[in-house]
Coordinates of C-alpha atoms in Angstrom, one line a residue:
Chain I
M280 CA 44.8 45.6 -30.9
I281 CA 44.3 43.5 -33.6
R282 CA 48.5 41.5 -33.3
E283 CA 48.0 41.8 -29.3
V284 CA 44.4 39.6 -29.3
L285 CA 45.3 36.8 -32.0
H286 CA 48.7 36.6 -29.8
R287 CA 46.8 36.1 -26.6
L288 CA 44.8 33.9 -28.3
L289 CA 47.1 31.8 -30.3
R290 CA 48.6 31.6 -27.0
S291 CA 45.6 29.8 -25.2
R292 CA 45.9 26.0 -26.0
N293 CA 41.7 25.0 -26.5
A294 CA 41.4 28.4 -28.7
V295 CA 44.2 26.9 -31.1
I296 CA 42.4 23.5 -31.0
G297 CA 39.3 25.6 -31.3
L298 CA 40.3 26.6 -34.6
L299 CA 42.2 23.9 -36.0
I300 CA 39.0 22.0 -35.6
V301 CA 37.0 24.7 -36.9
L302 CA 39.2 25.0 -40.1
A303 CA 39.0 21.4 -40.6
F304 CA 35.8 21.1 -40.8
L305 CA 35.2 24.2 -43.3
L306 CA 38.3 22.4 -45.5
M307 CA 36.0 19.0 -45.3
A308 CA 32.7 21.2 -46.6
L309 CA 34.5 23.2 -49.0
L310 CA 36.8 19.3 -50.2
A311 CA 33.7 17.0 -50.2
P312 CA 33.6 16.3 -53.3
V313 CA 37.3 15.5 -52.9
L314 CA 37.6 14.1 -49.7
A315 CA 34.4 11.8 -49.4
P316 CA 34.6 8.4 -51.4
Q317 CA 31.3 8.2 -53.0
R318 CA 28.8 11.0 -53.5
A319 CA 26.2 11.8 -50.4
E320 CA 22.8 9.9 -52.9
T321 CA 24.9 7.0 -53.9
Q322 CA 22.8 4.2 -53.3
S323 CA 23.8 0.6 -52.4
L324 CA 21.2 -1.9 -51.5
I325 CA 23.5 -5.1 -51.1
D326 CA 25.4 -3.2 -48.8
A327 CA 22.8 -1.9 -46.8
L328 CA 23.3 -1.2 -43.0
K329 CA 27.0 -3.1 -43.4
T330 CA 28.6 -2.4 -40.1
P331 CA 32.0 -0.2 -40.5
N332 CA 35.0 -1.8 -42.3
R333 CA 37.5 -1.6 -44.4
A334 CA 35.0 -0.4 -47.7
Y335 CA 32.8 1.9 -46.1
P336 CA 34.6 3.3 -42.7
L337 CA 31.6 4.5 -40.5
G338 CA 29.2 1.6 -42.1
T339 CA 26.7 2.2 -44.3
D340 CA 22.5 3.1 -44.4
E341 CA 19.5 1.3 -44.9
F342 CA 20.4 2.2 -48.7
G343 CA 23.6 1.2 -48.4
R344 CA 24.5 5.3 -48.7
C345 CA 28.1 5.4 -46.9
V346 CA 27.8 7.1 -43.9
L347 CA 31.6 8.5 -43.8
S348 CA 30.2 10.4 -47.0
R349 CA 27.4 12.3 -45.8
V350 CA 28.6 12.9 -42.6
I351 CA 31.1 14.6 -44.9
Y352 CA 28.3 16.4 -47.1
G353 CA 27.1 16.8 -44.1
A354 CA 29.6 19.6 -43.5
R355 CA 28.4 21.5 -46.3
V356 CA 24.3 21.4 -44.9
S357 CA 25.4 22.7 -40.9
L358 CA 28.4 24.7 -42.0
R359 CA 26.0 26.9 -44.9
I360 CA 22.8 27.0 -42.5
A361 CA 24.9 28.0 -39.5
L362 CA 27.3 30.7 -41.6
L363 CA 23.9 32.5 -43.7
G364 CA 21.8 31.9 -40.7
S365 CA 24.9 33.9 -38.8
A366 CA 25.3 36.5 -41.1
I367 CA 21.0 36.8 -41.3
A368 CA 20.7 37.1 -37.7
L369 CA 24.0 39.5 -37.6
G370 CA 22.4 42.1 -40.2
I371 CA 19.5 42.4 -38.6
G372 CA 20.4 42.5 -34.9
V373 CA 23.6 45.4 -35.6
F374 CA 21.1 47.6 -37.9
L375 CA 18.3 47.5 -35.2
G376 CA 20.7 47.6 -32.0
A377 CA 23.0 50.5 -33.5
I378 CA 19.7 52.4 -34.3
A379 CA 18.9 52.3 -30.8
G380 CA 21.8 53.1 -29.7
Y381 CA 22.9 56.3 -31.3
H382 CA 19.1 57.3 -31.1
G383 CA 18.2 56.6 -28.2
G384 CA 14.3 57.5 -27.2
I385 CA 11.8 55.7 -28.6
V386 CA 13.4 54.0 -31.5
D387 CA 15.7 52.2 -28.6
Y388 CA 12.5 51.2 -26.6
V389 CA 10.6 49.5 -29.4
V390 CA 13.6 47.6 -30.3
Q391 CA 14.2 46.6 -26.6
A392 CA 10.4 45.7 -26.5
L393 CA 11.3 43.5 -29.6
V394 CA 14.0 42.2 -27.9
D395 CA 12.0 41.1 -25.3
I396 CA 9.5 39.9 -27.4
S397 CA 11.8 37.8 -28.7
W398 CA 13.6 36.3 -26.1
A399 CA 9.9 35.1 -24.2
F400 CA 9.9 32.5 -26.8
P401 CA 12.5 29.5 -25.8
T402 CA 14.6 29.6 -29.4
I403 CA 13.2 26.1 -30.6
L404 CA 9.7 26.8 -29.9
L405 CA 10.5 30.5 -31.5
A406 CA 12.0 28.8 -35.4
L407 CA 9.1 26.3 -35.2
A408 CA 6.8 29.0 -35.4
I409 CA 8.6 30.4 -38.6
I410 CA 8.7 27.3 -39.6
F411 CA 5.2 26.5 -39.6
I412 CA 4.6 29.7 -41.2
L413 CA 7.6 29.2 -44.2
G414 CA 6.8 25.6 -44.1
P415 CA 9.7 23.3 -43.4
G416 CA 12.9 23.2 -45.6
L417 CA 16.8 24.5 -44.9
Q418 CA 15.7 27.7 -46.6
S419 CA 13.1 28.3 -44.0
I420 CA 15.3 27.2 -41.2
M421 CA 18.2 29.7 -42.1
I422 CA 15.6 32.5 -41.8
A423 CA 13.9 31.2 -38.5
V424 CA 17.5 31.1 -37.0
G425 CA 18.0 34.5 -38.3
L426 CA 15.0 35.7 -36.3
V427 CA 15.7 34.1 -33.3
Y428 CA 19.1 35.1 -33.0
W429 CA 19.1 38.7 -33.9
G430 CA 18.2 39.8 -30.3
A431 CA 21.7 39.3 -28.8
Y432 CA 23.6 40.9 -31.6
A433 CA 20.9 44.4 -31.3
R434 CA 22.2 44.0 -27.6
L435 CA 25.0 44.3 -27.7
T436 CA 25.8 46.3 -30.1
R437 CA 23.1 48.9 -28.7
G438 CA 25.1 48.7 -25.3
Q439 CA 28.4 49.4 -27.1
F440 CA 27.3 52.8 -28.9
L441 CA 25.1 54.3 -25.8
V442 CA 28.8 53.6 -24.4
L443 CA 30.4 54.9 -27.5
R444 CA 28.6 57.7 -28.8
E445 CA 29.7 59.8 -25.3
E446 CA 32.7 59.3 -25.7
E447 CA 35.7 62.8 -27.0
Y448 CA 36.4 61.4 -30.0
V449 CA 32.7 60.6 -31.2
Q450 CA 31.7 63.9 -29.6
A451 CA 34.4 65.5 -31.7
A452 CA 33.3 64.0 -34.9
R453 CA 29.7 64.8 -34.4
A454 CA 31.2 69.0 -33.5
S455 CA 32.6 68.7 -37.4
G456 CA 30.0 68.1 -39.0
A457 CA 29.8 64.5 -39.4
S458 CA 26.9 62.3 -40.4
A459 CA 25.6 60.2 -38.5
F460 CA 25.7 57.4 -41.1
R461 CA 29.6 58.7 -41.4
I462 CA 29.8 58.4 -37.5
V463 CA 28.5 54.9 -37.2
I464 CA 30.2 52.9 -39.7
R465 CA 33.9 54.7 -39.4
H466 CA 33.5 55.1 -35.7
L467 CA 30.8 53.3 -33.4
L468 CA 30.4 49.7 -35.6
P469 CA 34.4 48.9 -35.3
N470 CA 34.8 49.6 -31.7
S471 CA 31.9 47.5 -31.2
L472 CA 33.8 44.6 -32.9
A473 CA 35.1 42.5 -30.5
P474 CA 31.9 41.6 -28.3
L475 CA 29.8 40.6 -31.7
I476 CA 33.0 38.2 -33.3
V477 CA 32.9 36.5 -29.3
Q478 CA 29.1 35.9 -29.7
L479 CA 29.4 35.2 -33.5
S480 CA 31.9 32.4 -32.8
L481 CA 29.5 31.2 -30.0
G482 CA 26.2 31.8 -32.2
I483 CA 27.3 29.7 -34.9
G484 CA 27.3 26.7 -32.5
R485 CA 24.6 27.4 -31.7
I486 CA 22.9 27.3 -34.5
I487 CA 23.9 24.1 -35.6
L488 CA 22.8 22.4 -33.1
I489 CA 19.3 24.6 -33.6
E490 CA 19.6 23.2 -37.4
A491 CA 20.4 20.1 -36.0
S492 CA 17.2 19.3 -33.9
L493 CA 14.7 21.2 -36.5
S494 CA 16.3 18.8 -39.2
F495 CA 15.8 15.8 -36.5
L496 CA 12.8 16.7 -36.2
G497 CA 11.8 16.4 -40.0
L498 CA 11.8 20.5 -41.0
G499 CA 14.4 21.0 -42.1
A500 CA 16.7 19.1 -44.8
Q501 CA 14.6 17.0 -46.4
P502 CA 15.9 13.9 -47.9
P503 CA 17.9 12.3 -49.8
I504 CA 19.7 15.7 -48.3
P505 CA 22.3 14.7 -46.5
S506 CA 21.8 16.6 -43.2
W507 CA 23.2 15.7 -40.1
G508 CA 20.4 16.0 -37.7
A509 CA 18.2 13.9 -40.6
M510 CA 21.2 11.5 -40.6
L511 CA 20.0 10.8 -36.5
S512 CA 16.4 10.8 -37.3
N513 CA 16.4 8.7 -39.9
G514 CA 19.2 6.2 -37.1
R515 CA 16.8 6.8 -34.3
L516 CA 14.9 3.8 -36.5
Y517 CA 17.8 1.8 -36.1
L518 CA 19.1 1.8 -32.7
M519 CA 19.0 -1.5 -31.7
T520 CA 20.4 -2.8 -34.7
A521 CA 22.6 -0.1 -35.7
W522 CA 24.3 1.9 -33.3
W523 CA 27.1 4.0 -36.5
L524 CA 23.3 5.1 -38.4
T525 CA 23.2 6.8 -34.5
V526 CA 27.2 7.7 -33.1
F527 CA 29.1 9.4 -35.9
P528 CA 26.9 12.0 -37.4
G529 CA 26.1 13.1 -33.5
V530 CA 30.3 12.7 -33.3
A531 CA 30.3 15.6 -36.1
I532 CA 27.8 17.3 -34.6
M533 CA 29.7 17.4 -30.9
I534 CA 33.0 18.3 -32.5
V535 CA 32.7 21.4 -34.8
V536 CA 30.0 22.8 -31.9
L537 CA 32.7 22.6 -29.6
G538 CA 35.3 23.9 -32.2
F539 CA 33.3 26.9 -32.4
N540 CA 32.9 26.9 -28.2
L541 CA 36.4 26.8 -27.8
V542 CA 37.2 29.9 -30.4
G543 CA 34.3 31.7 -28.5
D544 CA 36.1 31.3 -25.0
G545 CA 39.2 31.6 -26.3
L546 CA 38.9 35.2 -28.5
R547 CA 36.5 36.5 -24.6
D548 CA 39.6 35.4 -23.2
A549 CA 41.9 36.9 -25.0
L550 CA 39.5 40.4 -25.8
D551 CA 39.2 40.6 -21.9
P552 CA 42.0 40.0 -20.1
R553 CA 40.7 40.7 -16.4
L554 CA 38.1 37.2 -17.1
R555 CA 41.4 35.2 -18.3
R556 CA 43.0 35.4 -15.1
V557 CA 40.0 33.8 -13.3
Chain X
M177 CA 12.1 52.1 -4.1
S178 CA 11.2 49.7 -1.9
I179 CA 11.4 45.7 -3.0
I180 CA 7.7 45.7 -2.8
Q181 CA 7.8 48.6 -5.2
Y182 CA 10.3 46.9 -7.6
I183 CA 8.0 43.6 -7.9
I184 CA 4.7 45.7 -8.9
R185 CA 7.3 47.3 -11.4
R186 CA 8.5 44.0 -12.4
I187 CA 5.1 42.4 -12.6
L188 CA 3.8 45.6 -14.8
L189 CA 7.3 45.7 -16.6
I190 CA 6.1 41.7 -18.7
I191 CA 2.6 43.6 -19.4
P192 CA 4.0 44.6 -22.9
V193 CA 5.5 41.9 -23.6
L194 CA 2.9 39.5 -23.2
V195 CA 1.3 41.6 -25.8
G196 CA 3.7 41.3 -28.3
V197 CA 4.1 37.2 -27.6
T198 CA 0.1 37.9 -28.0
V199 CA 0.7 39.9 -31.3
L200 CA 2.8 37.1 -32.9
V201 CA 0.8 34.2 -32.1
F202 CA -2.2 36.1 -33.1
G203 CA -0.3 36.5 -36.3
I204 CA 1.0 33.3 -36.8
L205 CA -2.9 32.6 -38.3
H206 CA -2.4 35.2 -40.8
L207 CA 1.3 35.1 -41.7
V208 CA 0.4 31.3 -42.8
P209 CA 0.3 31.0 -46.4
G210 CA -3.3 29.8 -47.8
D211 CA -6.6 30.8 -46.0
P212 CA -7.1 29.5 -43.1
V213 CA -10.8 28.5 -43.3
R214 CA -9.6 26.2 -46.3
L215 CA -7.0 25.0 -43.7
M216 CA -9.8 24.0 -41.7
L217 CA -12.4 22.9 -43.8
G218 CA -10.5 21.3 -46.4
E219 CA -10.7 22.3 -50.2
M220 CA -13.8 20.1 -50.8
T221 CA -16.6 22.6 -49.0
T222 CA -19.4 24.2 -50.2
E223 CA -19.2 27.6 -50.7
E224 CA -22.1 28.4 -47.8
A225 CA -20.0 26.6 -45.3
Y226 CA -17.3 28.4 -46.1
V227 CA -18.9 31.3 -45.7
R228 CA -20.0 30.1 -42.5
T229 CA -17.0 29.3 -41.1
R230 CA -14.6 32.8 -41.8
E231 CA -18.0 34.8 -39.8
R232 CA -18.1 32.3 -37.4
L233 CA -14.7 32.6 -36.8
G234 CA -15.0 36.2 -37.0
L235 CA -12.5 36.5 -40.4
D236 CA -14.4 39.2 -41.9
R237 CA -13.8 41.9 -39.7
P238 CA -11.1 43.9 -39.4
L239 CA -7.8 42.7 -38.3
Y240 CA -7.9 44.9 -34.6
V241 CA -11.1 43.7 -34.0
Q242 CA -10.2 40.3 -34.8
Y243 CA -7.2 40.5 -32.4
F244 CA -9.0 41.8 -29.8
S245 CA -11.4 39.3 -29.9
F246 CA -8.8 36.7 -29.5
L247 CA -7.1 38.7 -26.7
G248 CA -10.6 38.5 -25.1
R249 CA -11.0 34.4 -25.5
I250 CA -7.7 34.0 -24.1
C251 CA -8.1 36.0 -21.3
R252 CA -10.6 33.3 -21.1
F253 CA -8.4 30.3 -21.8
D254 CA -10.9 29.9 -25.0
F255 CA -7.6 29.1 -27.3
G256 CA -10.4 27.4 -29.6
R257 CA -10.7 23.4 -31.1
S258 CA -8.3 21.5 -33.1
L259 CA -8.6 20.9 -36.1
I260 CA -7.1 17.1 -36.3
L261 CA -8.4 16.3 -32.4
R262 CA -11.8 18.2 -32.6
E263 CA -11.3 18.7 -29.1
D264 CA -10.9 22.5 -27.4
V265 CA -7.4 23.3 -27.1
A266 CA -7.6 24.4 -23.6
K267 CA -8.4 20.8 -23.0
L268 CA -5.6 19.7 -24.4
L269 CA -2.8 21.3 -22.7
A270 CA -4.5 21.2 -19.7
A271 CA -3.8 17.6 -20.2
K272 CA -0.4 17.9 -21.7
L273 CA 1.0 21.1 -18.9
P274 CA 1.4 18.8 -16.4
N275 CA 3.6 16.0 -18.4
T276 CA 6.2 18.8 -19.7
L277 CA 6.5 20.5 -16.8
S278 CA 7.5 17.6 -14.2
L279 CA 10.2 17.3 -16.9
T280 CA 11.1 20.7 -17.2
A281 CA 11.4 21.4 -13.5
S282 CA 13.4 17.8 -12.8
G283 CA 15.6 18.8 -15.1
L284 CA 16.2 22.6 -13.7
I285 CA 16.6 21.1 -9.9
L286 CA 19.4 18.5 -11.1
S287 CA 21.2 20.8 -13.6
Y288 CA 21.9 23.0 -10.5
A289 CA 22.4 20.6 -8.3
I290 CA 25.3 18.8 -10.8
G291 CA 26.0 22.2 -12.0
I292 CA 26.8 23.6 -8.9
V293 CA 28.9 20.6 -7.8
F294 CA 30.8 20.5 -10.3
G295 CA 31.3 24.5 -10.8
V296 CA 32.3 24.6 -6.9
L297 CA 35.4 21.7 -7.1
A298 CA 36.5 23.2 -10.3
A299 CA 37.2 26.9 -8.4
V300 CA 37.8 25.0 -5.7
R301 CA 40.4 22.2 -7.0
R302 CA 41.6 25.4 -9.6
N303 CA 44.2 24.4 -12.3
T304 CA 44.3 20.8 -10.9
I305 CA 43.2 17.5 -12.8
I306 CA 39.6 18.1 -11.2
D307 CA 39.6 21.7 -12.3
Y308 CA 40.1 20.5 -16.0
S309 CA 38.3 17.7 -16.7
S310 CA 34.8 19.2 -15.0
M311 CA 35.6 22.3 -17.0
G312 CA 36.1 20.0 -20.2
L313 CA 33.6 18.2 -19.8
A314 CA 31.2 21.3 -19.2
I315 CA 32.7 22.7 -22.6
I316 CA 31.5 19.6 -24.4
G317 CA 28.4 19.4 -22.0
V318 CA 26.7 22.9 -24.0
S319 CA 28.5 21.4 -27.7
V320 CA 26.5 18.5 -27.6
P321 CA 23.2 17.9 -29.3
Q322 CA 20.4 16.9 -26.5
F323 CA 18.3 14.6 -28.2
W324 CA 22.0 12.9 -29.5
L325 CA 22.9 12.3 -26.1
G326 CA 19.4 10.7 -25.3
F327 CA 19.8 8.2 -27.6
L328 CA 23.6 8.0 -26.4
L329 CA 21.5 7.0 -23.2
I330 CA 19.1 4.9 -24.5
M331 CA 21.8 2.9 -26.1
L332 CA 23.5 2.3 -22.9
F333 CA 20.9 1.8 -19.7
A334 CA 18.2 0.9 -22.4
V335 CA 19.4 -1.5 -25.0
K336 CA 22.8 -2.5 -23.3
L337 CA 22.1 -2.5 -19.5
H338 CA 18.3 -2.8 -19.6
W339 CA 18.2 -0.7 -16.2
L340 CA 15.6 1.5 -17.7
P341 CA 13.1 1.6 -20.0
I342 CA 14.1 2.7 -23.7
A343 CA 11.3 4.8 -24.2
G344 CA 7.3 5.8 -22.7
Y345 CA 5.6 7.3 -19.3
G346 CA 4.3 6.8 -16.2
T347 CA 6.5 5.6 -13.6
F348 CA 9.8 7.3 -12.3
R349 CA 11.8 5.2 -14.2
H350 CA 10.3 6.2 -17.6
L351 CA 11.5 9.9 -16.1
V352 CA 15.5 8.9 -15.6
L353 CA 16.4 9.2 -18.5
P354 CA 14.8 12.3 -20.5
V355 CA 15.3 14.5 -16.7
V356 CA 19.1 13.4 -17.3
T357 CA 19.3 14.4 -20.8
L358 CA 17.4 17.7 -20.4
S359 CA 19.6 18.5 -17.7
L360 CA 23.3 18.0 -18.4
G361 CA 23.3 20.7 -21.4
G362 CA 21.7 22.6 -18.5
A363 CA 23.9 21.7 -15.6
A364 CA 27.5 22.7 -17.9
D365 CA 26.6 26.2 -18.1
V366 CA 25.2 26.4 -14.9
A367 CA 29.2 24.4 -13.6
R368 CA 31.0 27.0 -16.0
M369 CA 29.2 29.8 -14.4
T370 CA 29.8 29.0 -10.7
R371 CA 33.9 28.2 -10.8
S372 CA 34.0 31.8 -12.8
S373 CA 32.2 33.4 -10.7
L374 CA 33.2 31.8 -7.4
L375 CA 36.9 32.7 -8.4
E376 CA 35.8 36.3 -8.8
V377 CA 34.0 36.5 -5.6
V378 CA 36.9 34.6 -3.3
R379 CA 39.0 37.1 -4.4
Q380 CA 37.1 40.5 -2.8
D381 CA 38.6 41.7 0.5
Y382 CA 35.7 40.4 2.7
V383 CA 37.0 36.6 1.5
Q384 CA 40.7 37.5 2.0
T385 CA 39.9 39.1 5.7
A386 CA 37.8 36.1 6.7
R387 CA 41.2 34.2 5.5
A388 CA 43.4 36.4 7.0
K389 CA 41.0 35.4 10.2
G390 CA 42.1 32.4 10.1
L391 CA 38.9 30.5 9.1
R392 CA 39.0 27.1 8.0
E393 CA 39.3 26.5 4.3
R394 CA 35.9 24.9 3.4
K395 CA 34.1 27.8 5.8
V396 CA 35.5 30.7 3.8
I397 CA 34.5 28.7 0.9
F398 CA 30.9 27.9 1.6
K399 CA 30.2 30.5 4.4
H400 CA 31.1 33.8 2.8
G401 CA 32.1 32.4 -1.5
L402 CA 29.3 30.4 -2.5
R403 CA 26.5 32.5 -1.3
N404 CA 27.4 35.4 -2.4
A405 CA 29.0 33.3 -5.8
L406 CA 25.0 32.2 -6.4
I407 CA 23.4 35.7 -6.9
P408 CA 24.8 35.7 -10.8
I409 CA 24.1 31.9 -11.1
I410 CA 20.6 33.1 -10.1
T411 CA 20.3 35.2 -12.9
L412 CA 21.0 32.1 -14.9
L413 CA 17.8 30.5 -13.8
G414 CA 15.5 33.0 -16.3
L415 CA 17.5 32.4 -19.5
K416 CA 17.8 28.4 -18.1
I417 CA 13.9 27.8 -17.7
G418 CA 13.4 29.2 -21.8
W419 CA 16.2 26.8 -22.6
L420 CA 14.7 23.7 -20.5
F421 CA 11.2 24.1 -22.3
G422 CA 12.8 24.5 -25.8
G423 CA 15.0 20.7 -24.5
A424 CA 11.6 19.3 -23.2
V425 CA 10.1 20.0 -26.9
I426 CA 13.1 17.8 -28.1
I427 CA 13.1 15.1 -25.5
E428 CA 9.3 14.5 -25.4
I429 CA 10.1 13.4 -28.8
V430 CA 13.1 11.2 -28.0
F431 CA 11.6 9.4 -25.1
L432 CA 8.1 9.3 -26.7
R433 CA 6.3 11.0 -24.1
P434 CA 2.8 12.7 -24.0
G435 CA 3.9 16.6 -23.7
L436 CA 3.5 19.7 -24.9
G437 CA 6.7 19.4 -26.9
R438 CA 4.8 16.2 -29.0
M439 CA 1.5 18.0 -29.2
L440 CA 3.3 21.2 -31.1
I441 CA 5.6 18.8 -33.6
D442 CA 2.3 16.7 -34.6
A443 CA 0.3 20.0 -35.1
I444 CA 2.7 21.8 -37.2
Y445 CA 3.2 18.4 -38.9
M446 CA -0.9 18.2 -39.0
R447 CA -0.7 22.2 -40.1
D448 CA -3.3 21.9 -37.1
F449 CA -3.0 26.1 -35.7
P450 CA -5.1 26.3 -33.1
V451 CA -3.1 24.1 -31.1
V452 CA 0.2 25.4 -32.5
Q453 CA -1.3 29.0 -31.2
G454 CA -2.0 27.4 -28.2
V455 CA 1.1 25.4 -27.1
T456 CA 3.1 28.7 -28.2
L457 CA 1.4 30.9 -26.2
I458 CA 0.8 28.8 -23.3
L459 CA 5.0 27.9 -23.1
A460 CA 5.7 31.5 -24.3
T461 CA 3.8 32.6 -20.7
T462 CA 4.9 29.9 -18.5
V463 CA 9.2 31.1 -19.7
I464 CA 7.8 35.4 -19.4
L465 CA 6.5 34.5 -15.7
G466 CA 9.4 31.9 -14.7
N467 CA 11.8 35.3 -15.6
M468 CA 9.8 37.5 -14.0
L469 CA 9.9 35.0 -10.8
A470 CA 14.3 34.4 -11.3
D471 CA 14.3 38.4 -11.1
V472 CA 12.3 39.2 -8.1
L473 CA 14.5 36.1 -6.6
Y474 CA 17.3 37.8 -7.7
A475 CA 16.3 41.5 -6.6
V476 CA 15.6 39.0 -2.8
V477 CA 18.8 37.5 -2.2
N478 CA 20.9 40.5 -3.8
P479 CA 20.9 43.2 -1.0
R480 CA 22.5 45.4 -3.0
V481 CA 20.7 45.2 -6.6
Q482 CA 19.6 48.6 -7.5
Y483 CA 16.1 48.6 -8.0

């Protein structure tokens, strides 16, 4: 099954492009100290607000910091928040969705109601309310996005469990005396992974956008941490004179989110051949 | 179940969600670290003033009593007073809500208009350059941070070409860039959905029959295809309303528009929690009502819906 999906995924040109983009950004984040010409915080006031040139390929900001280096280091911030935030969302969502789908009844009703309530808030609004409570900072953003995005994973897991628990092999496992925990871990969860992986890929892209928005509002990464959103917020002050401060961090966000979206789309098509034909 | 019964049931279903939202919004005050009274009065206050304010706000009473008192007040549109602006929050909300609503509603209309046109073009001209470029643009559209798109549009149309104002509020010209920025991301989603929905519909037997009857392709697409393809696109409406309101919060900051978004961000910086509570509540309620309307609309246009 996995080999077949992978084969289909790799046959899609868009998905391969997406995978390459994601891999490139992961490598960029991991190897930032090697790849970046300078450290992200290194200032050189004499070189302030230089247009892109040979020494500074993407120009410099008002402190003479190398924009290329800050964009490269920025990948670390964005991807760390996106991956850890997704892990929090996935953990909460799968846990609650599994309980709701397996038990049904009142537990299911309560979980569904919680999802409905969290979905009543525009994503950014809920994240803002959580950050208001926790105070600004990257850790708050990570928790906020986790608490904002768990609903989608809960709904998916619940939906899968509701269908799967009626399957014969699950009934058989139950009849043979397997514990609920064993049934969930051995049978239900592995067979629910496909839609969760698709959602995860698309979700990571969205979380990167949310992190960028919150940092842009000044509620995420605090100076001098090189976050793409914070760089854009700063670039806004020089919109008329230093276009490179606004253009390059935005391009980085767009490309990495595009990568995750292409992978998500490709995975969805690979896992659901019926959609692929459309 | 008749459609009227369905609508009544749908309206009743929003009550628990609304209650949940009020609990969360009420919780903001109690979850914020530190003492809310100290936040209000500042650290340099007398013990007497502290106790008086605490009693006036009812913070000395049990939590559930405080919640029901909060519920009673918001039912009378009493959201308290802003700690910073020293004005009734309800009055502030009433002043700013129309700005945010006009931005969001225009964004919604434009995103559907652009999205449906591009989605239909892509479906009708499937596997041509039009399809590939529309869908290419659409996936880029959902990957772009909205506020960044706003900056790019400002740089092009305001700074470089001087066609439109950089920021501000008041005239139609001030509304153009914010609305376009807000609608492009939404349009991308609508276009993707329209394309796949239309392609799904045109494979159905009744559309093949229409073709076999000798109807012109244009009529087949618009009369039989699009009308039915639009049904799932309406479900997207519910999601889009929340998304657009969230987007409006950021767009208002980018284009310096006075609206609920700006008010909320300022209040978060200033720790002005009555305003944070008021804005959160009003936006969430608007989104819930919008979702409900989208569901009702869906039921009205789709005769096959199971009530």
